[in-house]
PDB file of C-alpha atoms and ligand atoms in Angstrom:
ATOM      1  CA  UNK A 141      39.965  30.396   8.382  1.00 98.00           C
ATOM      2  CA  UNK A 142      37.997  27.137   7.539  1.00 98.00           C
ATOM      3  CA  UNK A 143      34.022  25.620   9.333  1.00 98.00           C
ATOM      4  CA  UNK A 144      34.127  21.812  10.461  1.00 98.00           C
ATOM      5  CA  UNK A 145      31.084  20.968  12.468  1.00 98.00           C
ATOM      6  CA  UNK A 146      31.431  19.822  15.650  1.00 98.00           C
ATOM      7  CA  UNK A 147      28.557  16.860  15.104  1.00 98.00           C
ATOM      8  CA  UNK A 148      27.210  13.681  14.243  1.00 98.00           C
ATOM      9  CA  UNK A 149      24.006  14.203  13.042  1.00 97.00           C
ATOM     10  CA  UNK A 150      23.183  14.155   9.495  1.00 97.00           C
ATOM     11  CA  UNK A 151      20.700  16.747   9.318  1.00 97.00           C
ATOM     12  CA  UNK A 152      22.650  19.427  10.553  1.00 98.00           C
ATOM     13  CA  UNK A 153      25.549  19.087   8.932  1.00 98.00           C
ATOM     14  CA  UNK A 154      23.259  18.845   5.534  1.00 97.00           C
ATOM     15  CA  UNK A 155      21.767  22.174   6.470  1.00 97.00           C
ATOM     16  CA  UNK A 156      25.331  23.904   7.548  1.00 97.00           C
ATOM     17  CA  UNK A 157      26.633  21.939   3.904  1.00 96.00           C
ATOM     18  CA  UNK A 158      23.711  23.500   1.411  1.00 95.00           C
ATOM     19  CA  UNK A 159      24.344  26.568   2.913  1.00 95.00           C
ATOM     20  CA  UNK A 160      28.447  26.982   2.005  1.00 94.00           C
ATOM     21  CA  UNK A 161      29.509  27.059   5.367  1.00 96.00           C
ATOM     22  CA  UNK A 162      30.860  23.964   5.555  1.00 97.00           C
ATOM     23  CA  UNK A 163      34.529  22.882   5.759  1.00 98.00           C
ATOM     24  CA  UNK A 164      34.749  19.882   7.619  1.00 98.00           C
ATOM     25  CA  UNK A 165      33.127  17.635  10.063  1.00 98.00           C
ATOM     26  CA  UNK A 166      34.812  16.197  13.402  1.00 98.00           C
ATOM     27  CA  UNK A 167      33.618  14.209  15.144  1.00 98.00           C
ATOM     28  CA  UNK A 168      34.247  12.306  19.125  1.00 97.00           C
ATOM     29  CA  UNK A 169      33.085   9.200  20.874  1.00 97.00           C
ATOM     30  CA  UNK A 170      30.822  10.792  22.852  1.00 96.00           C
ATOM     31  CA  UNK A 171      29.180  12.864  20.185  1.00 97.00           C
ATOM     32  CA  UNK A 172      28.349   9.218  18.597  1.00 97.00           C
ATOM     33  CA  UNK A 173      26.979   8.554  21.954  1.00 97.00           C
ATOM     34  CA  UNK A 174      24.489  11.199  21.810  1.00 96.00           C
ATOM     35  CA  UNK A 175      24.040  10.388  18.180  1.00 97.00           C
ATOM     36  CA  UNK A 176      22.899   6.980  19.027  1.00 97.00           C
ATOM     37  CA  UNK A 177      24.468   5.638  15.755  1.00 97.00           C
ATOM     38  CA  UNK A 178      26.883   3.236  14.794  1.00 97.00           C
ATOM     39  CA  UNK A 179      30.175   5.058  14.751  1.00 98.00           C
ATOM     40  CA  UNK A 180      30.905   3.346  10.864  1.00 98.00           C
ATOM     41  CA  UNK A 181      28.124   3.960  10.001  1.00 97.00           C
ATOM     42  CA  UNK A 182      27.322   7.289  10.429  1.00 97.00           C
ATOM     43  CA  UNK A 183      31.432   8.463   9.487  1.00 98.00           C
ATOM     44  CA  UNK A 184      30.575   6.332   6.686  1.00 98.00           C
ATOM     45  CA  UNK A 185      27.175   9.059   5.777  1.00 97.00           C
ATOM     46  CA  UNK A 186      29.254  12.403   6.365  1.00 97.00           C
ATOM     47  CA  UNK A 187      32.008  11.152   4.487  1.00 97.00           C
ATOM     48  CA  UNK A 188      29.051  11.007   2.153  1.00 95.00           C
ATOM     49  CA  UNK A 189      27.569  14.444   2.386  1.00 94.00           C
ATOM     50  CA  UNK A 190      30.923  15.977   2.773  1.00 95.00           C
ATOM     51  CA  UNK A 191      34.393  16.788   0.615  1.00 95.00           C
ATOM     52  CA  UNK A 192      36.246  18.302   3.377  1.00 98.00           C
ATOM     53  CA  UNK A 193      38.675  16.814   6.100  1.00 98.00           C
ATOM     54  CA  UNK A 194      35.832  14.164   8.687  1.00 98.00           C
ATOM     55  CA  UNK A 195      37.984  13.845  12.085  1.00 98.00           C
ATOM     56  CA  UNK A 196      36.514  10.294  12.822  1.00 98.00           C
ATOM     57  CA  UNK A 197      38.660   9.294  17.047  1.00 98.00           C
ATOM     58  CA  UNK A 198      40.211   5.842  17.609  1.00 98.00           C
ATOM     59  CA  UNK A 199      39.465   4.727  21.351  1.00 98.00           C
ATOM     60  CA  UNK A 200      42.134   2.400  21.516  1.00 98.00           C
ATOM     61  CA  UNK A 201      45.297   3.892  23.837  1.00 98.00           C
ATOM     62  CA  UNK A 202      48.210   1.928  22.305  1.00 98.00           C
ATOM     63  CA  UNK A 203      50.281   2.413  19.173  1.00 98.00           C
ATOM     64  CA  UNK A 204      49.393  -0.603  17.962  1.00 98.00           C
ATOM     65  CA  UNK A 205      45.897  -1.631  19.186  1.00 98.00           C
ATOM     66  CA  UNK A 206      45.374   2.381  17.379  1.00 98.00           C
ATOM     67  CA  UNK A 207      46.668   1.239  14.326  1.00 98.00           C
ATOM     68  CA  UNK A 208      44.414  -1.540  13.836  1.00 98.00           C
ATOM     69  CA  UNK A 209      41.083   0.665  14.618  1.00 98.00           C
ATOM     70  CA  UNK A 210      42.609   3.689  12.029  1.00 98.00           C
ATOM     71  CA  UNK A 211      43.323   1.043   9.016  1.00 98.00           C
ATOM     72  CA  UNK A 212      39.390   0.440   8.944  1.00 98.00           C
ATOM     73  CA  UNK A 213      38.890   3.519   9.802  1.00 98.00           C
ATOM     74  CA  UNK A 214      41.041   5.166   6.858  1.00 97.00           C
ATOM     75  CA  UNK A 215      39.396   3.107   4.576  1.00 97.00           C
ATOM     76  CA  UNK A 216      35.090   4.753   5.039  1.00 98.00           C
ATOM     77  CA  UNK A 217      36.261   7.335   2.073  1.00 97.00           C
ATOM     78  CA  UNK A 218      39.806   9.252   1.433  1.00 97.00           C
ATOM     79  CA  UNK A 219      38.741  12.288   3.528  1.00 97.00           C
ATOM     80  CA  UNK A 220      38.328   9.897   6.092  1.00 98.00           C
ATOM     81  CA  UNK A 221      41.106  12.446   8.892  1.00 98.00           C
ATOM     82  CA  UNK A 222      41.861  10.008  11.855  1.00 98.00           C
ATOM     83  CA  UNK A 223      42.236  11.598  15.478  1.00 98.00           C
ATOM     84  CA  UNK A 224      44.137  11.102  18.414  1.00 98.00           C
ATOM     85  CA  UNK A 225      45.078  12.156  21.636  1.00 98.00           C
ATOM     86  CA  UNK A 226      47.570  13.950  23.360  1.00 98.00           C
ATOM     87  CA  UNK A 227      50.167  10.751  23.413  1.00 98.00           C
ATOM     88  CA  UNK A 228      52.984   8.717  23.320  1.00 98.00           C
ATOM     89  CA  UNK A 229      51.297   6.285  21.743  1.00 98.00           C
ATOM     90  CA  UNK A 230      48.708   8.666  19.967  1.00 98.00           C
ATOM     91  CA  UNK A 231      51.777  11.127  17.938  1.00 98.00           C
ATOM     92  CA  UNK A 232      53.536   7.424  17.677  1.00 98.00           C
ATOM     93  CA  UNK A 233      50.633   6.372  15.776  1.00 98.00           C
ATOM     94  CA  UNK A 234      49.850  10.496  13.935  1.00 98.00           C
ATOM     95  CA  UNK A 235      53.969  10.598  12.785  1.00 98.00           C
ATOM     96  CA  UNK A 236      53.285   6.551  11.494  1.00 98.00           C
ATOM     97  CA  UNK A 237      50.091   7.382   9.693  1.00 98.00           C
ATOM     98  CA  UNK A 238      51.448  10.594   8.311  1.00 98.00           C
ATOM     99  CA  UNK A 239      54.623   9.058   7.709  1.00 97.00           C
ATOM    100  CA  UNK A 240      51.387   6.802   5.387  1.00 97.00           C
ATOM    101  CA  UNK A 241      50.137  10.167   3.696  1.00 97.00           C
ATOM    102  CA  UNK A 242      46.802   9.425   5.945  1.00 98.00           C
ATOM    103  CA  UNK A 243      46.198  12.947   7.601  1.00 98.00           C
ATOM    104  CA  UNK A 244      46.307  12.846  11.739  1.00 98.00           C
ATOM    105  CA  UNK A 245      44.254  15.031  13.994  1.00 98.00           C
ATOM    106  CA  UNK A 246      46.218  14.910  17.085  1.00 98.00           C
ATOM    107  CA  UNK A 247      43.000  15.855  19.779  1.00 98.00           C
ATOM    108  CA  UNK A 248      43.489  17.058  23.300  1.00 98.00           C
ATOM    109  CA  UNK A 249      45.676  20.232  23.310  1.00 98.00           C
ATOM    110  CA  UNK A 250      46.201  22.040  26.690  1.00 98.00           C
ATOM    111  CA  UNK A 251      49.515  23.108  26.192  1.00 98.00           C
ATOM    112  CA  UNK A 252      51.351  24.738  23.668  1.00 98.00           C
ATOM    113  CA  UNK A 253      54.012  22.837  24.310  1.00 98.00           C
ATOM    114  CA  UNK A 254      52.212  19.750  23.892  1.00 98.00           C
ATOM    115  CA  UNK A 255      51.599  21.684  20.150  1.00 98.00           C
ATOM    116  CA  UNK A 256      54.283  21.583  19.269  1.00 98.00           C
ATOM    117  CA  UNK A 257      55.008  17.573  20.187  1.00 98.00           C
ATOM    118  CA  UNK A 258      52.470  17.273  18.147  1.00 98.00           C
ATOM    119  CA  UNK A 259      53.945  19.301  14.949  1.00 98.00           C
ATOM    120  CA  UNK A 260      57.263  17.604  14.742  1.00 98.00           C
ATOM    121  CA  UNK A 261      55.352  13.722  15.046  1.00 98.00           C
ATOM    122  CA  UNK A 262      54.036  15.841  11.752  1.00 98.00           C
ATOM    123  CA  UNK A 263      50.349  16.104  12.767  1.00 98.00           C
ATOM    124  CA  UNK A 264      47.953  17.995  10.082  1.00 98.00           C
ATOM    125  CA  UNK A 265      46.231  19.330  12.695  1.00 98.00           C
ATOM    126  CA  UNK A 266      46.280  20.207  16.295  1.00 98.00           C
ATOM    127  CA  UNK A 267      42.861  20.520  18.629  1.00 98.00           C
ATOM    128  CA  UNK A 268      42.976  22.594  21.212  1.00 98.00           C
ATOM    129  CA  UNK A 269      40.046  22.679  23.448  1.00 98.00           C
ATOM    130  CA  UNK A 270      39.379  26.566  23.741  1.00 98.00           C
ATOM    131  CA  UNK A 271      36.056  26.094  25.600  1.00 98.00           C
ATOM    132  CA  UNK A 272      37.347  23.554  27.532  1.00 98.00           C
ATOM    133  CA  UNK A 273      40.938  26.106  29.731  1.00 98.00           C
ATOM    134  CA  UNK A 274      38.221  28.572  29.865  1.00 98.00           C
ATOM    135  CA  UNK A 275      36.074  26.212  32.311  1.00 98.00           C
ATOM    136  CA  UNK A 276      39.144  26.615  34.765  1.00 98.00           C
ATOM    137  CA  UNK A 277      39.829  29.496  34.444  1.00 98.00           C
ATOM    138  CA  UNK A 278      42.576  29.624  32.218  1.00 98.00           C
ATOM    139  CA  UNK A 279      42.647  31.844  28.256  1.00 98.00           C
ATOM    140  CA  UNK A 280      42.355  29.217  25.640  1.00 98.00           C
ATOM    141  CA  UNK A 281      42.778  32.443  22.856  1.00 98.00           C
ATOM    142  CA  UNK A 282      45.893  32.975  24.897  1.00 98.00           C
ATOM    143  CA  UNK A 283      46.631  29.236  23.872  1.00 98.00           C
ATOM    144  CA  UNK A 284      45.986  29.453  20.377  1.00 98.00           C
ATOM    145  CA  UNK A 285      47.831  32.581  20.617  1.00 98.00           C
ATOM    146  CA  UNK A 286      51.289  30.866  21.593  1.00 98.00           C
ATOM    147  CA  UNK A 287      50.786  26.886  18.694  1.00 98.00           C
ATOM    148  CA  UNK A 288      50.581  30.138  16.069  1.00 98.00           C
ATOM    149  CA  UNK A 289      53.906  32.129  16.932  1.00 98.00           C
ATOM    150  CA  UNK A 290      55.140  29.128  17.692  1.00 98.00           C
ATOM    151  CA  UNK A 291      54.235  27.712  14.117  1.00 98.00           C
ATOM    152  CA  UNK A 292      54.807  30.103  12.784  1.00 98.00           C
ATOM    153  CA  UNK A 293      58.774  30.199  13.789  1.00 98.00           C
ATOM    154  CA  UNK A 294      59.439  26.751  12.813  1.00 98.00           C
ATOM    155  CA  UNK A 295      57.312  26.804  10.016  1.00 98.00           C
ATOM    156  CA  UNK A 296      54.322  24.350  10.337  1.00 98.00           C
ATOM    157  CA  UNK A 297      52.052  23.055   8.701  1.00 98.00           C
ATOM    158  CA  UNK A 298      50.278  21.874  10.949  1.00 98.00           C
ATOM    159  CA  UNK A 299      46.757  23.196  10.702  1.00 98.00           C
ATOM    160  CA  UNK A 300      45.553  25.266  14.209  1.00 99.00           C
ATOM    161  CA  UNK A 301      41.882  23.399  14.414  1.00 98.00           C
ATOM    162  CA  UNK A 302      40.770  25.103  16.705  1.00 98.00           C
ATOM    163  CA  UNK A 303      37.929  22.752  19.273  1.00 98.00           C
ATOM    164  CA  UNK A 304      35.781  23.372  22.095  1.00 98.00           C
ATOM    165  CA  UNK A 305      33.928  26.432  21.063  1.00 98.00           C
ATOM    166  CA  UNK A 306      31.349  27.444  22.180  1.00 98.00           C
ATOM    167  CA  UNK A 307      30.240  31.153  20.863  1.00 98.00           C
ATOM    168  CA  UNK A 308      30.196  33.252  18.687  1.00 98.00           C
ATOM    169  CA  UNK A 309      33.375  35.034  20.504  1.00 98.00           C
ATOM    170  CA  UNK A 310      35.358  31.921  20.876  1.00 98.00           C
ATOM    171  CA  UNK A 311      34.907  32.859  16.583  1.00 98.00           C
ATOM    172  CA  UNK A 312      36.364  35.955  15.962  1.00 98.00           C
ATOM    173  CA  UNK A 313      39.201  35.988  18.160  1.00 98.00           C
ATOM    174  CA  UNK A 314      40.615  32.487  16.433  1.00 98.00           C
ATOM    175  CA  UNK A 315      39.890  34.241  13.296  1.00 98.00           C
ATOM    176  CA  UNK A 316      41.631  37.345  14.573  1.00 98.00           C
ATOM    177  CA  UNK A 317      44.483  35.185  15.609  1.00 98.00           C
ATOM    178  CA  UNK A 318      45.048  33.411  12.057  1.00 98.00           C
ATOM    179  CA  UNK A 319      43.476  29.638  13.499  1.00 98.00           C
ATOM    180  CA  UNK A 320      43.036  27.874  10.054  1.00 98.00           C
ATOM    181  CA  UNK A 321      39.966  26.229  11.409  1.00 98.00           C
ATOM    182  CA  UNK A 322      37.672  26.377  13.625  1.00 98.00           C
ATOM    183  CA  UNK A 323      34.825  23.481  14.766  1.00 98.00           C
ATOM    184  CA  UNK A 324      32.338  24.025  16.511  1.00 98.00           C
ATOM    185  CA  UNK A 325      28.462  22.596  17.557  1.00 98.00           C
ATOM    186  CA  UNK A 326      25.856  23.787  14.240  1.00 98.00           C
ATOM    187  CA  UNK A 327      24.428  25.961  16.742  1.00 98.00           C
ATOM    188  CA  UNK A 328      27.310  27.753  17.615  1.00 98.00           C
ATOM    189  CA  UNK A 329      27.506  28.622  13.752  1.00 98.00           C
ATOM    190  CA  UNK A 330      23.882  29.944  12.997  1.00 98.00           C
ATOM    191  CA  UNK A 331      25.025  32.310  15.862  1.00 98.00           C
ATOM    192  CA  UNK A 332      27.308  33.364  13.875  1.00 98.00           C
ATOM    193  CA  UNK A 333      24.375  35.590  11.104  1.00 97.00           C
ATOM    194  CA  UNK A 334      22.208  36.952  14.790  1.00 97.00           C
ATOM    195  CA  UNK A 335      22.249  41.051  15.226  1.00 98.00           C
ATOM    196  CA  UNK A 336      19.592  42.729  16.221  1.00 98.00           C
ATOM    197  CA  UNK A 337      19.744  45.792  13.946  1.00 98.00           C
ATOM    198  CA  UNK A 338      20.468  43.003  10.817  1.00 98.00           C
ATOM    199  CA  UNK A 339      16.558  42.082  11.902  1.00 98.00           C
ATOM    200  CA  UNK A 340      15.105  45.547  12.841  1.00 98.00           C
ATOM    201  CA  UNK A 341      16.377  47.296   9.434  1.00 98.00           C
ATOM    202  CA  UNK A 342      15.205  44.201   7.819  1.00 98.00           C
ATOM    203  CA  UNK A 343      11.490  44.122   9.093  1.00 98.00           C
ATOM    204  CA  UNK A 344      11.719  48.344   8.292  1.00 98.00           C
ATOM    205  CA  UNK A 345      12.116  47.120   4.850  1.00 98.00           C
ATOM    206  CA  UNK A 346       9.879  44.725   4.140  1.00 98.00           C
ATOM    207  CA  UNK A 347       7.322  47.339   5.720  1.00 98.00           C
ATOM    208  CA  UNK A 348       8.417  50.222   3.481  1.00 98.00           C
ATOM    209  CA  UNK A 349       8.395  48.364   0.491  1.00 98.00           C
ATOM    210  CA  UNK A 350       5.316  46.067   1.159  1.00 98.00           C
ATOM    211  CA  UNK A 351       4.200  50.364   1.202  1.00 98.00           C
ATOM    212  CA  UNK A 352       5.208  51.146  -2.497  1.00 98.00           C
ATOM    213  CA  UNK A 353       2.024  47.362  -3.543  1.00 98.00           C
ATOM    214  CA  UNK A 354       5.260  46.224  -5.558  1.00 98.00           C
ATOM    215  CA  UNK A 355       6.295  42.768  -6.561  1.00 97.00           C
ATOM    216  CA  UNK A 356       9.518  42.206  -8.226  1.00 98.00           C
ATOM    217  CA  UNK A 357       8.645  39.196  -9.070  1.00 96.00           C
TER     218      UNK A 357
HETATM  219  O1  G3P B 180      35.638  19.317  19.636  1.00 87.43           O
HETATM  220  C1  G3P B 180      35.614  18.817  20.613  1.00 87.43           C
HETATM  221  C2  G3P B 180      34.256  19.528  20.981  1.00 87.43           C
HETATM  222  O2  G3P B 180      33.525  18.650  21.123  1.00 87.43           O
HETATM  223  C3  G3P B 180      35.077  19.372  23.120  1.00 87.43           C
HETATM  224  O3  G3P B 180      33.821  20.617  23.055  1.00 87.43           O
HETATM  225  O4  G3P B 180      32.378  21.809  24.974  1.00 87.43           O
HETATM  226  O5  G3P B 180      32.654  19.276  24.869  1.00 87.43           O
HETATM  227  O6  G3P B 180      34.617  20.763  25.470  1.00 87.43           O
HETATM  228  P1  G3P B 180      33.363  20.581  24.209  1.00 87.43           P
END
């Protein structure tokens, strides 16, 4: 499963990339607002740091205007993925862009039928928001399982990009269900390292090593 960072913070992106934990980046208007930076400037910087797909979202809601924004965004770098909402205009834009060889991430997916529509529109990625479904008492992971089954039934090449990932259990469940990608805030990715037995074991090894009085280098 590929790991994308769901952030527009360059320092966090660099840290994950240096650790070999980064396959791509996703941004959205809320993350750009949080960064306090200029959208084009920050996306350009991210695309320079990461060689994998970098999602940049259009904010227009009508097809022609979406195409105009996408035209500007895809010029930034070859690894830019245009993110469009799961609406009729968004899917029309998806079809046009993928037909021209531009990668598209269809976002704000909350049902398996919506994912089926995105697959038919030729989406490169579909982004089901698992955390937001859990928030309203629906199962985010059941949706991932349904989409996996549907895409496998018909050999849709669209990659399932699990989004709105909030915790390590979401990551584990996504991987068990065969999701292609998950995007999470950097803190969630780093939290995957955590295990108390790792910390206790390391502490005890270091204590015993110190008692030997030896040095490796
Ligand atoms: O990838 C979508 C993500 O940014 C939404 O996450 O936690 O706001 O539901 P959240």
